[in-house]
Amino acid sequence: RKEVKFSTIIKNCSFKIEKIITFLALLELIKLKVIFVVQSENFSEIYIERINENEKQ
């Protein structure tokens, strides 16, 4: 599995609106069960992973 840090994705956004759109896109991908996110505790790093077709339920 390959995971990506949310902070890495956001750091590539230059403008506030890009950050907002990126966040909303991630929420949509979570809803569609394309990705899932893991955060071990409040305010810690958020890790994003793609869900394989085999893992979808």
PDB file of C-alpha atoms in Angstrom, residues 17-27:
ATOM      1  CA  ILE A  17      -9.238  28.373  -2.859  1.00  0.00           C
ATOM      2  CA  GLU A  18      -7.031  25.540  -4.171  1.00  0.00           C
ATOM      3  CA  LYS A  19      -6.764  24.145  -0.644  1.00  0.00           C
ATOM      4  CA  ILE A  20     -10.527  24.308  -0.187  1.00  0.00           C
ATOM      5  CA  ILE A  21     -11.234  22.620  -3.523  1.00  0.00           C
ATOM      6  CA  THR A  22      -8.630  19.935  -2.823  1.00  0.00           C
ATOM      7  CA  PHE A  23     -10.173  19.238   0.585  1.00  0.00           C
ATOM      8  CA  LEU A  24     -13.677  19.025  -0.896  1.00  0.00           C
ATOM      9  CA  ALA A  25     -12.415  16.696  -3.634  1.00  0.00           C
ATOM     10  CA  LEU A  26     -10.877  14.424  -0.997  1.00  0.00           C
ATOM     11  CA  LEU A  27     -14.182  14.342   0.894  1.00  0.00           C
TER      12      LEU A  27
END
